[in-house]
Amino acid sequence: MKAMKKLPLWMGLTGLCFFLSGCEDYLAEKPSSSLAIPSSVRDFQALIDYQARMNEYYPESGDIAADYYYLTETDWGARSDHARDTYVWKADVDSEQDWAVCYEKIFYANVVLEGIDDALLDGLGEPDRQQAKGAALFIRGWTYYHLSQLFVPQYRRDEESSGYGLPLRFTPDINAPTERSTVGDTYRQIEADLKQAAQLLPERAALATRPSKAAAYAALARLYLTMGRYDDALEASDSCLAIQSELMDYNTLDANQANSFAELNPEVIFNAMLSGLSGVHAAARARVDTVLYSSYDEDDLRRYLFFDTRADGSLQFKGSYYGNIHSVFAGLAVDEVYLIKAESLIRTRRREDGVRILDELLARRWQTGTYVARQVATDEQALRMVLEEREKELVFRGGIRWSDLRRLNAAGFLVTTLKRTLGGVDYLLEANDPRYTFLIPSSVIGQNNIVQNLR
């Protein structure tokens, strides 16, 4: 126990600076040799259970740039340079913080993966070793996925050989070379990590703060949807729902609560939180897009459970699955998996089955007795409907809307031009603009021989 009390200090010394300054000058002073180094399975499990790093601080740049909310000019002006520039899609915005916190998670995961096979059991069993290893693989793959949605161009099968993939780290050695992989290699690594995690993890974790087999399948379903591999997305979503499929009936919830949902509610598969360091999405600042709000029917309970009206008539979000109005949920939940399954069925020409899955979800979102099963005549109508419901159900979910904008624009379906207006000036982000891919931080480019993203 004495050693583990020292572990957070060791993690602090080796964490956020990793990759922020490239690799060579990562620490002017190495951690003291007297600090504890993990040696047992219990140590490594404690490292991967470190919630302040593994469950929090998922990247927020895509959500700052997304279209489900807006800021007043006063609130925008009070934010950091990075937040202001990201909000208006400035071409040279430097998302150094998101890069750093993600590679910090990957660093920790690699520490576990490098040492877990030889770690002392110290009273635990081999299943505990496999669970810790599976959790580290999940964290690495899940984090690479989040990075890919910011710093790698939208996946296209005919551009897999493009050299604009992520630097893939497989060792905690800070002096290992830093090179960009291909786009194809990046996505294959994410898939490999998550598939191996699914083999090693228990079906469900004791708490959703830990990765599980269900979480790995849910993450794979999201990955495959992003890649346009709809048969695989369907298979992964089915595998997840075979383990965890409970949907809350929103009729049982109290819309008068300050936050409508408890933390670790029954739909949460893996609990995670958006970084929030910018303060952009705080309930006191982020105002809900009015067009989006008007799309909710009067009998749709999400209209009341997700939103509150401010004194000035604007709307704030109060429906975070993270359990409070100040934190944006960035994890995995059953409702998202239902929507992935519905979309995948429709895209693989099983329209009636896809609409039926959507009905199962929406019947638990509307006031009892008011929901009427959807009727659509064409695959295109069904697809448009499920995508519209996806936007409404998964509003203020970290990473999802930005990823959806990228993939739908690339596919040429529901193409969207984003617009902000501040001080009488209009800012636009056209579909498929290179700014949908953020620049690699200048500090990383400056200290490593890697190519920058296009502008």
Tab-separated table of C-alpha atoms in Angstrom:
chain	number	residue	atom	x	y	z
A	1	MET	CA	0.000	0.000	0.000
A	2	LYS	CA	2.876	2.356	0.712
A	3	ALA	CA	4.112	1.999	-2.843
A	4	MET	CA	0.691	2.667	-4.303
A	5	LYS	CA	0.305	5.867	-2.294
A	6	LYS	CA	3.339	7.150	-4.152
A	7	LEU	CA	2.025	6.103	-7.549
A	8	PRO	CA	-0.060	9.224	-8.291
A	9	LEU	CA	3.075	11.359	-7.774
A	10	TRP	CA	4.964	9.178	-10.247
A	11	MET	CA	2.090	9.506	-12.726
A	12	GLY	CA	1.999	13.246	-12.293
A	13	LEU	CA	5.672	13.569	-13.095
A	14	THR	CA	5.442	11.427	-16.189
A	15	GLY	CA	2.062	12.487	-17.491
A	16	LEU	CA	0.933	15.670	-19.119
A	17	CYS	CA	4.349	16.704	-20.406
A	18	PHE	CA	4.503	13.545	-22.527
A	19	PHE	CA	4.254	14.506	-26.187
A	20	LEU	CA	3.440	18.107	-25.318
A	21	SER	CA	7.091	18.928	-25.985
A	22	GLY	CA	7.669	16.115	-28.464
A	23	CYS	CA	9.751	13.262	-27.088
A	24	GLU	CA	13.341	14.404	-26.676
A	25	ASP	CA	13.022	17.063	-23.977
A	26	TYR	CA	10.109	15.482	-22.185
A	27	LEU	CA	11.438	16.017	-18.670
A	28	ALA	CA	14.385	18.097	-17.642
A	29	GLU	CA	14.556	16.029	-14.467
A	30	LYS	CA	13.661	12.322	-14.441
A	31	PRO	CA	11.413	10.964	-11.692
A	32	SER	CA	13.305	10.020	-8.559
A	33	SER	CA	14.347	6.387	-8.418
A	34	SER	CA	12.839	6.269	-4.937
A	35	LEU	CA	9.345	6.663	-6.355
A	36	ALA	CA	7.254	3.519	-6.652
A	37	ILE	CA	7.203	1.619	-9.937
A	38	PRO	CA	4.324	-0.828	-10.534
A	39	SER	CA	5.399	-4.427	-10.003
A	40	SER	CA	2.254	-6.398	-9.191
A	41	VAL	CA	-1.034	-6.988	-10.974
A	42	ARG	CA	-2.685	-4.985	-8.214
A	43	ASP	CA	-0.352	-2.061	-8.941
A	44	PHE	CA	-1.123	-2.126	-12.645
A	45	GLN	CA	-4.864	-2.389	-12.015
A	46	ALA	CA	-4.623	0.651	-9.741
A	47	LEU	CA	-2.878	2.533	-12.534
A	48	ILE	CA	-5.574	1.733	-15.085
A	49	ASP	CA	-8.264	2.528	-12.467
A	50	TYR	CA	-6.930	6.075	-12.020
A	51	GLN	CA	-10.193	7.822	-12.886
A	52	ALA	CA	-8.810	11.348	-13.007
A	53	ARG	CA	-6.886	10.298	-16.112
A	54	MET	CA	-8.619	7.246	-17.575
A	55	ASN	CA	-12.229	8.445	-17.270
A	56	GLU	CA	-11.798	12.203	-17.495
A	57	TYR	CA	-10.224	14.772	-19.807
A	58	TYR	CA	-11.329	13.296	-23.124
A	59	PRO	CA	-10.610	15.788	-25.929
A	60	GLU	CA	-13.004	18.699	-26.324
A	61	SER	CA	-11.864	20.539	-29.471
A	62	GLY	CA	-14.380	18.767	-31.713
A	63	ASP	CA	-17.197	19.618	-29.342
A	64	ILE	CA	-16.126	23.248	-29.100
A	65	ALA	CA	-16.322	23.340	-32.906
A	66	ALA	CA	-19.647	21.454	-33.152
A	67	ASP	CA	-23.049	22.942	-33.919
A	68	TYR	CA	-25.393	21.803	-31.141
A	69	TYR	CA	-24.821	24.950	-29.038
A	70	TYR	CA	-23.729	28.571	-29.282
A	71	LEU	CA	-22.005	31.172	-27.104
A	72	THR	CA	-22.865	34.807	-26.600
A	73	GLU	CA	-20.207	37.231	-27.746
A	74	THR	CA	-19.443	38.078	-24.110
A	75	ASP	CA	-18.973	34.447	-23.095
A	76	TRP	CA	-16.925	33.745	-26.213
A	77	GLY	CA	-14.661	36.705	-25.492
A	78	ALA	CA	-13.992	35.474	-21.952
A	79	ARG	CA	-12.671	32.075	-23.068
A	80	SER	CA	-9.064	31.103	-23.782
A	81	ASP	CA	-7.398	31.796	-27.130
A	82	HIS	CA	-7.727	28.114	-28.029
A	83	ALA	CA	-11.442	28.008	-27.224
A	84	ARG	CA	-12.195	31.230	-29.112
A	85	ASP	CA	-10.197	30.142	-32.158
A	86	THR	CA	-11.719	26.654	-32.193
A	87	TYR	CA	-15.251	28.018	-31.877
A	88	VAL	CA	-14.845	29.996	-35.122
A	89	TRP	CA	-12.788	27.278	-36.869
A	90	LYS	CA	-9.603	29.304	-37.180
A	91	ALA	CA	-7.270	27.550	-39.601
A	92	ASP	CA	-4.168	27.581	-37.402
A	93	VAL	CA	-5.737	26.674	-34.046
A	94	ASP	CA	-3.335	24.616	-31.927
A	95	SER	CA	-5.089	21.870	-29.922
A	96	GLU	CA	-2.024	21.037	-27.868
A	97	GLN	CA	-3.928	20.254	-24.679
A	98	ASP	CA	-6.167	17.604	-26.258
A	99	TRP	CA	-3.160	15.958	-27.860
A	100	ALA	CA	-1.261	15.924	-24.569
A	101	VAL	CA	-3.971	14.473	-22.356
A	102	CYS	CA	-4.714	11.723	-24.874
A	103	TYR	CA	-1.096	10.652	-25.231
A	104	GLU	CA	-0.864	10.730	-21.452
A	105	LYS	CA	-3.594	8.063	-21.316
A	106	ILE	CA	-1.763	6.063	-23.982
A	107	PHE	CA	1.465	6.356	-22.008
A	108	TYR	CA	-0.203	4.877	-18.921
A	109	ALA	CA	-1.792	2.107	-20.985
A	110	ASN	CA	1.612	1.232	-22.439
A	111	VAL	CA	3.153	1.120	-18.961
A	112	VAL	CA	0.569	-1.515	-18.048
A	113	LEU	CA	0.962	-3.468	-21.286
A	114	GLU	CA	4.744	-3.548	-20.989
A	115	GLY	CA	4.747	-4.891	-17.438
A	116	ILE	CA	1.536	-6.817	-16.860
A	117	ASP	CA	2.629	-10.190	-18.280
A	118	ASP	CA	5.497	-10.463	-15.777
A	119	ALA	CA	3.757	-8.765	-12.852
A	120	LEU	CA	3.495	-10.518	-9.487
A	121	LEU	CA	0.057	-11.941	-8.774
A	122	ASP	CA	0.422	-11.083	-5.073
A	123	GLY	CA	-2.723	-12.957	-4.048
A	124	LEU	CA	-4.673	-12.306	-7.243
A	125	GLY	CA	-5.301	-14.743	-10.091
A	126	GLU	CA	-4.623	-14.948	-13.805
A	127	PRO	CA	-8.114	-13.592	-14.631
A	128	ASP	CA	-7.122	-10.402	-12.787
A	129	ARG	CA	-4.011	-10.119	-14.946
A	130	GLN	CA	-6.079	-10.556	-18.101
A	131	GLN	CA	-8.612	-7.977	-16.949
A	132	ALA	CA	-5.911	-5.367	-16.316
A	133	LYS	CA	-4.357	-6.100	-19.706
A	134	GLY	CA	-7.726	-5.886	-21.441
A	135	ALA	CA	-8.481	-2.586	-19.728
A	136	ALA	CA	-5.164	-1.113	-20.896
A	137	LEU	CA	-5.841	-2.247	-24.465
A	138	PHE	CA	-9.313	-0.700	-24.312
A	139	ILE	CA	-7.978	2.622	-23.027
A	140	ARG	CA	-5.295	2.735	-25.714
A	141	GLY	CA	-7.673	1.865	-28.559
A	142	TRP	CA	-10.457	4.124	-27.281
A	143	THR	CA	-8.046	7.030	-26.896
A	144	TYR	CA	-6.535	6.512	-30.342
A	145	TYR	CA	-10.088	6.619	-31.688
A	146	HIS	CA	-10.706	10.010	-30.055
A	147	LEU	CA	-7.412	11.323	-31.430
A	148	SER	CA	-8.281	10.058	-34.909
A	149	GLN	CA	-11.477	12.095	-34.963
A	150	LEU	CA	-9.490	15.273	-34.406
A	151	PHE	CA	-6.068	14.824	-35.979
A	152	VAL	CA	-6.605	12.272	-38.779
A	153	PRO	CA	-8.655	12.931	-41.935
A	154	GLN	CA	-12.035	11.221	-42.199
A	155	TYR	CA	-11.540	7.556	-43.062
A	156	ARG	CA	-11.923	6.673	-46.745
A	157	ARG	CA	-11.075	3.197	-47.940
A	158	ASP	CA	-9.307	4.483	-51.056
A	159	GLU	CA	-7.053	6.748	-48.956
A	160	GLU	CA	-5.811	4.198	-46.402
A	161	SER	CA	-2.234	4.569	-47.622
A	162	SER	CA	-2.214	8.311	-46.887
A	163	GLY	CA	0.543	9.232	-44.444
A	164	TYR	CA	-1.697	11.399	-42.262
A	165	GLY	CA	-2.335	8.830	-39.532
A	166	LEU	CA	-1.398	9.123	-35.866
A	167	PRO	CA	1.991	8.497	-34.300
A	168	LEU	CA	1.311	5.061	-32.803
A	169	ARG	CA	2.996	4.444	-29.464
A	170	PHE	CA	3.487	0.869	-28.222
A	171	THR	CA	6.028	1.532	-25.475
A	172	PRO	CA	6.302	3.939	-22.538
A	173	ASP	CA	9.856	4.718	-23.678
A	174	ILE	CA	9.775	8.483	-24.129
A	175	ASN	CA	12.784	8.349	-26.455
A	176	ALA	CA	11.134	6.033	-28.976
A	177	PRO	CA	10.968	7.580	-32.478
A	178	THR	CA	7.908	9.649	-33.330
A	179	GLU	CA	6.546	8.911	-36.795
A	180	ARG	CA	3.115	9.279	-38.343
A	181	SER	CA	1.462	6.047	-39.444
A	182	THR	CA	-0.815	5.713	-42.441
A	183	VAL	CA	-4.519	6.380	-42.018
A	184	GLY	CA	-5.184	2.681	-42.575
A	185	ASP	CA	-2.659	1.636	-39.941
A	186	THR	CA	-4.218	4.012	-37.422
A	187	TYR	CA	-7.679	2.530	-37.832
A	188	ARG	CA	-6.368	-1.033	-37.901
A	189	GLN	CA	-4.562	-0.433	-34.610
A	190	ILE	CA	-7.696	0.943	-32.981
A	191	GLU	CA	-9.610	-2.097	-34.177
A	192	ALA	CA	-6.904	-4.523	-33.017
A	193	ASP	CA	-6.695	-3.003	-29.532
A	194	LEU	CA	-10.455	-3.047	-29.033
A	195	LYS	CA	-10.904	-6.573	-30.404
A	196	GLN	CA	-8.187	-7.931	-28.134
A	197	ALA	CA	-9.698	-6.045	-25.204
A	198	ALA	CA	-13.059	-7.673	-25.920
A	199	GLN	CA	-11.432	-11.096	-25.637
A	200	LEU	CA	-9.835	-10.356	-22.263
A	201	LEU	CA	-12.374	-8.260	-20.365
A	202	PRO	CA	-15.323	-9.535	-18.297
A	203	GLU	CA	-18.752	-9.075	-19.859
A	204	ARG	CA	-19.646	-6.317	-17.406
A	205	ALA	CA	-17.502	-4.465	-14.915
A	206	ALA	CA	-18.462	-4.075	-11.266
A	207	LEU	CA	-18.643	-0.343	-11.999
A	208	ALA	CA	-18.930	1.309	-15.407
A	209	THR	CA	-15.828	3.341	-14.602
A	210	ARG	CA	-13.894	0.229	-15.645
A	211	PRO	CA	-13.784	-1.086	-19.217
A	212	SER	CA	-15.741	-4.248	-19.996
A	213	LYS	CA	-16.439	-6.577	-22.891
A	214	ALA	CA	-19.669	-4.663	-23.531
A	215	ALA	CA	-17.685	-1.404	-23.663
A	216	ALA	CA	-15.171	-2.851	-26.115
A	217	TYR	CA	-17.977	-4.003	-28.422
A	218	ALA	CA	-19.702	-0.605	-28.133
A	219	ALA	CA	-16.449	1.157	-29.029
A	220	LEU	CA	-15.954	-1.194	-31.980
A	221	ALA	CA	-19.498	-0.458	-33.147
A	222	ARG	CA	-18.742	3.269	-33.106
A	223	LEU	CA	-15.430	2.724	-34.897
A	224	TYR	CA	-17.022	0.630	-37.653
A	225	LEU	CA	-19.829	3.167	-38.095
A	226	THR	CA	-17.213	5.894	-38.530
A	227	MET	CA	-15.428	3.764	-41.138
A	228	GLY	CA	-18.617	2.902	-43.040
A	229	ARG	CA	-18.258	-0.808	-42.233
A	230	TYR	CA	-21.937	-1.276	-41.485
A	231	ASP	CA	-22.057	-5.072	-41.364
A	232	ASP	CA	-19.270	-5.011	-38.784
A	233	ALA	CA	-20.989	-2.192	-36.870
A	234	LEU	CA	-24.144	-4.298	-36.740
A	235	GLU	CA	-22.269	-7.347	-35.474
A	236	ALA	CA	-20.459	-5.331	-32.790
A	237	SER	CA	-23.643	-3.598	-31.650
A	238	ASP	CA	-25.424	-6.955	-31.397
A	239	SER	CA	-22.530	-8.339	-29.343
A	240	CYS	CA	-22.753	-5.365	-26.988
A	241	LEU	CA	-26.533	-5.509	-26.622
A	242	ALA	CA	-26.393	-9.246	-25.924
A	243	ILE	CA	-24.569	-8.249	-22.731
A	244	GLN	CA	-26.124	-4.897	-21.818
A	245	SER	CA	-29.335	-3.654	-23.426
A	246	GLU	CA	-31.421	-1.995	-20.710
A	247	LEU	CA	-33.028	1.284	-21.723
A	248	MET	CA	-34.450	3.682	-19.176
A	249	ASP	CA	-38.101	4.633	-19.474
A	250	TYR	CA	-37.922	8.412	-19.416
A	251	ASN	CA	-41.466	8.494	-17.994
A	252	THR	CA	-39.989	7.401	-14.655
A	253	LEU	CA	-37.606	10.380	-14.437
A	254	ASP	CA	-38.191	13.781	-12.847
A	255	ALA	CA	-37.812	16.706	-15.238
A	256	ASN	CA	-37.725	19.112	-12.290
A	257	GLN	CA	-34.331	17.874	-11.144
A	258	ALA	CA	-31.347	20.154	-11.740
A	259	ASN	CA	-29.768	17.281	-13.660
A	260	SER	CA	-32.159	14.688	-14.984
A	261	PHE	CA	-29.860	11.651	-14.895
A	262	ALA	CA	-27.849	10.004	-12.158
A	263	GLU	CA	-24.200	9.169	-12.666
A	264	LEU	CA	-23.717	5.532	-13.694
A	265	ASN	CA	-27.354	5.212	-14.732
A	266	PRO	CA	-28.425	1.827	-16.190
A	267	GLU	CA	-27.632	2.847	-19.778
A	268	VAL	CA	-23.989	3.754	-19.089
A	269	ILE	CA	-21.607	1.127	-20.469
A	270	PHE	CA	-18.360	3.024	-19.928
A	271	ASN	CA	-18.303	6.225	-17.911
A	272	ALA	CA	-16.152	9.070	-19.222
A	273	MET	CA	-16.159	12.854	-19.216
A	274	LEU	CA	-15.171	15.492	-21.729
A	275	SER	CA	-12.191	17.594	-20.690
A	276	GLY	CA	-14.154	20.763	-19.954
A	277	LEU	CA	-11.017	22.763	-19.191
A	278	SER	CA	-12.108	25.449	-21.648
A	279	GLY	CA	-15.320	26.065	-19.725
A	280	VAL	CA	-17.179	26.359	-23.026
A	281	HIS	CA	-19.799	23.703	-22.285
A	282	ALA	CA	-20.584	24.807	-18.737
A	283	ALA	CA	-24.324	25.105	-18.244
A	284	ALA	CA	-23.934	28.814	-17.496
A	285	ARG	CA	-22.427	29.460	-20.957
A	286	ALA	CA	-23.389	26.913	-23.603
A	287	ARG	CA	-26.787	27.785	-25.066
A	288	VAL	CA	-28.658	25.060	-26.926
A	289	ASP	CA	-29.148	25.550	-30.644
A	290	THR	CA	-32.728	26.749	-31.096
A	291	VAL	CA	-33.353	24.887	-34.362
A	292	LEU	CA	-32.293	21.638	-32.706
A	293	TYR	CA	-34.545	22.298	-29.710
A	294	SER	CA	-37.555	22.998	-31.926
A	295	SER	CA	-37.158	19.570	-33.540
A	296	TYR	CA	-38.318	17.812	-30.335
A	297	ASP	CA	-42.051	17.035	-30.283
A	298	GLU	CA	-44.167	18.326	-27.391
A	299	ASP	CA	-44.714	14.711	-26.274
A	300	ASP	CA	-41.010	13.898	-26.494
A	301	LEU	CA	-39.751	13.769	-22.900
A	302	ARG	CA	-36.225	14.616	-23.999
A	303	ARG	CA	-37.487	18.155	-24.557
A	304	TYR	CA	-37.968	18.477	-20.784
A	305	LEU	CA	-35.312	16.126	-19.407
A	306	PHE	CA	-32.503	17.478	-21.575
A	307	PHE	CA	-33.165	21.216	-21.427
A	308	ASP	CA	-33.997	24.079	-19.066
A	309	THR	CA	-35.081	27.586	-20.014
A	310	ARG	CA	-32.953	30.438	-18.645
A	311	ALA	CA	-34.257	33.758	-17.413
A	312	ASP	CA	-33.325	35.341	-20.749
A	313	GLY	CA	-35.290	32.707	-22.689
A	314	SER	CA	-32.250	30.805	-23.954
A	315	LEU	CA	-31.832	27.104	-23.237
A	316	GLN	CA	-29.240	25.184	-21.264
A	317	PHE	CA	-28.522	21.457	-21.278
A	318	LYS	CA	-29.190	19.429	-18.125
A	319	GLY	CA	-29.248	15.887	-19.505
A	320	SER	CA	-25.673	14.700	-19.034
A	321	TYR	CA	-25.287	10.981	-18.408
A	322	TYR	CA	-22.240	11.931	-16.329
A	323	GLY	CA	-24.653	13.007	-13.614
A	324	ASN	CA	-24.217	16.783	-13.323
A	325	ILE	CA	-24.864	19.867	-15.409
A	326	HIS	CA	-21.213	20.885	-15.455
A	327	SER	CA	-19.787	17.771	-17.160
A	328	VAL	CA	-20.321	16.505	-20.700
A	329	PHE	CA	-20.624	12.710	-20.924
A	330	ALA	CA	-17.980	11.301	-23.260
A	331	GLY	CA	-18.413	7.598	-22.618
A	332	LEU	CA	-20.456	4.800	-24.152
A	333	ALA	CA	-24.128	4.123	-23.485
A	334	VAL	CA	-26.853	1.711	-24.549
A	335	ASP	CA	-28.904	4.323	-26.413
A	336	GLU	CA	-25.984	5.056	-28.739
A	337	VAL	CA	-25.585	1.354	-29.480
A	338	TYR	CA	-29.298	1.085	-30.336
A	339	LEU	CA	-28.869	3.949	-32.796
A	340	ILE	CA	-25.765	2.366	-34.335
A	341	LYS	CA	-27.678	-0.878	-34.777
A	342	ALA	CA	-30.669	0.894	-36.321
A	343	GLU	CA	-28.518	2.862	-38.757
A	344	SER	CA	-26.458	-0.186	-39.698
A	345	LEU	CA	-29.585	-2.229	-40.415
A	346	ILE	CA	-31.000	0.506	-42.623
A	347	ARG	CA	-27.719	0.960	-44.478
A	348	THR	CA	-27.547	-2.796	-45.151
A	349	ARG	CA	-31.048	-2.749	-46.683
A	350	ARG	CA	-32.935	-4.091	-43.680
A	351	ARG	CA	-35.084	-1.014	-43.316
A	352	GLU	CA	-37.991	-2.526	-41.388
A	353	ASP	CA	-35.690	-4.083	-38.803
A	354	GLY	CA	-33.805	-0.813	-38.406
A	355	VAL	CA	-36.983	1.212	-37.890
A	356	ARG	CA	-38.206	-1.361	-35.360
A	357	ILE	CA	-35.016	-0.905	-33.302
A	358	LEU	CA	-35.487	2.865	-33.468
A	359	ASP	CA	-39.087	2.442	-32.282
A	360	GLU	CA	-37.879	0.417	-29.282
A	361	LEU	CA	-35.696	3.337	-28.246
A	362	LEU	CA	-38.126	6.166	-28.923
A	363	ALA	CA	-41.076	4.468	-27.205
A	364	ARG	CA	-39.108	4.888	-23.969
A	365	ARG	CA	-38.412	8.557	-24.704
A	366	TRP	CA	-41.962	9.779	-25.315
A	367	GLN	CA	-44.839	10.256	-22.880
A	368	THR	CA	-46.654	6.987	-22.271
A	369	GLY	CA	-49.307	6.318	-24.878
A	370	THR	CA	-48.251	9.077	-27.279
A	371	TYR	CA	-45.590	7.434	-29.401
A	372	VAL	CA	-46.702	6.045	-32.758
A	373	ALA	CA	-44.444	3.568	-34.545
A	374	ARG	CA	-42.693	5.181	-37.493
A	375	GLN	CA	-43.732	4.416	-41.053
A	376	VAL	CA	-41.310	5.105	-43.893
A	377	ALA	CA	-41.502	4.141	-47.551
A	378	THR	CA	-37.851	4.220	-48.629
A	379	ASP	CA	-34.398	3.441	-47.297
A	380	GLU	CA	-33.420	7.089	-47.734
A	381	GLN	CA	-36.330	8.278	-45.596
A	382	ALA	CA	-35.441	5.742	-42.922
A	383	LEU	CA	-31.792	6.763	-42.935
A	384	ARG	CA	-32.647	10.437	-42.699
A	385	MET	CA	-34.979	9.694	-39.788
A	386	VAL	CA	-32.465	7.654	-37.789
A	387	LEU	CA	-29.764	10.285	-38.304
A	388	GLU	CA	-32.099	13.036	-37.134
A	389	GLU	CA	-32.972	11.008	-34.049
A	390	ARG	CA	-29.291	10.327	-33.470
A	391	GLU	CA	-28.624	14.061	-33.341
A	392	LYS	CA	-31.481	14.569	-30.875
A	393	GLU	CA	-30.693	11.613	-28.605
A	394	LEU	CA	-26.919	12.099	-28.477
A	395	VAL	CA	-26.828	15.871	-28.079
A	396	PHE	CA	-24.021	17.067	-25.783
A	397	ARG	CA	-22.279	13.674	-25.978
A	398	GLY	CA	-18.538	14.182	-26.203
A	399	GLY	CA	-17.058	13.485	-29.609
A	400	ILE	CA	-20.177	12.189	-31.344
A	401	ARG	CA	-21.556	15.171	-33.269
A	402	TRP	CA	-18.139	16.199	-34.636
A	403	SER	CA	-17.478	12.655	-35.820
A	404	ASP	CA	-20.940	12.496	-37.407
A	405	LEU	CA	-20.401	15.765	-39.264
A	406	ARG	CA	-17.135	14.433	-40.666
A	407	ARG	CA	-18.515	11.091	-41.852
A	408	LEU	CA	-21.826	12.384	-43.217
A	409	ASN	CA	-20.200	15.249	-45.096
A	410	ALA	CA	-17.669	12.836	-46.595
A	411	ALA	CA	-20.495	10.529	-47.697
A	412	GLY	CA	-22.452	13.413	-49.223
A	413	PHE	CA	-25.586	12.728	-47.163
A	414	LEU	CA	-27.112	15.413	-44.920
A	415	VAL	CA	-24.227	17.669	-45.923
A	416	THR	CA	-23.899	20.538	-43.456
A	417	THR	CA	-22.288	23.970	-43.607
A	418	LEU	CA	-21.652	25.327	-40.116
A	419	LYS	CA	-22.108	29.023	-39.361
A	420	ARG	CA	-21.338	31.242	-36.367
A	421	THR	CA	-22.022	34.973	-36.081
A	422	LEU	CA	-20.088	37.167	-33.654
A	423	GLY	CA	-20.007	40.948	-33.664
A	424	GLY	CA	-21.745	41.057	-37.016
A	425	VAL	CA	-19.105	38.814	-38.594
A	426	ASP	CA	-20.128	35.466	-40.089
A	427	TYR	CA	-17.790	32.481	-39.782
A	428	LEU	CA	-18.361	29.435	-42.005
A	429	LEU	CA	-17.110	25.870	-42.073
A	430	GLU	CA	-18.013	24.186	-45.336
A	431	ALA	CA	-18.483	20.440	-45.634
A	432	ASN	CA	-15.200	18.532	-46.047
A	433	ASP	CA	-13.128	21.621	-45.293
A	434	PRO	CA	-9.551	20.681	-44.278
A	435	ARG	CA	-10.274	22.368	-40.932
A	436	TYR	CA	-12.342	19.309	-39.970
A	437	THR	CA	-8.907	17.841	-39.258
A	438	PHE	CA	-7.047	19.770	-36.563
A	439	LEU	CA	-3.376	20.606	-36.889
A	440	ILE	CA	-0.805	18.480	-35.097
A	441	PRO	CA	0.478	20.718	-32.252
A	442	SER	CA	3.308	22.954	-33.409
A	443	SER	CA	5.521	21.785	-30.531
A	444	VAL	CA	5.295	18.199	-31.799
A	445	ILE	CA	5.959	19.199	-35.403
A	446	GLY	CA	8.876	21.378	-34.308
A	447	GLN	CA	10.725	18.600	-32.504
A	448	ASN	CA	9.933	15.635	-34.732
A	449	ASN	CA	10.345	14.995	-38.423
A	450	ILE	CA	6.661	14.443	-39.173
A	451	VAL	CA	4.343	15.970	-41.736
A	452	GLN	CA	1.680	18.517	-40.749
A	453	ASN	CA	-1.980	18.161	-41.692
A	454	LEU	CA	-3.172	20.019	-44.768
A	455	ARG	CA	-4.620	23.509	-44.773
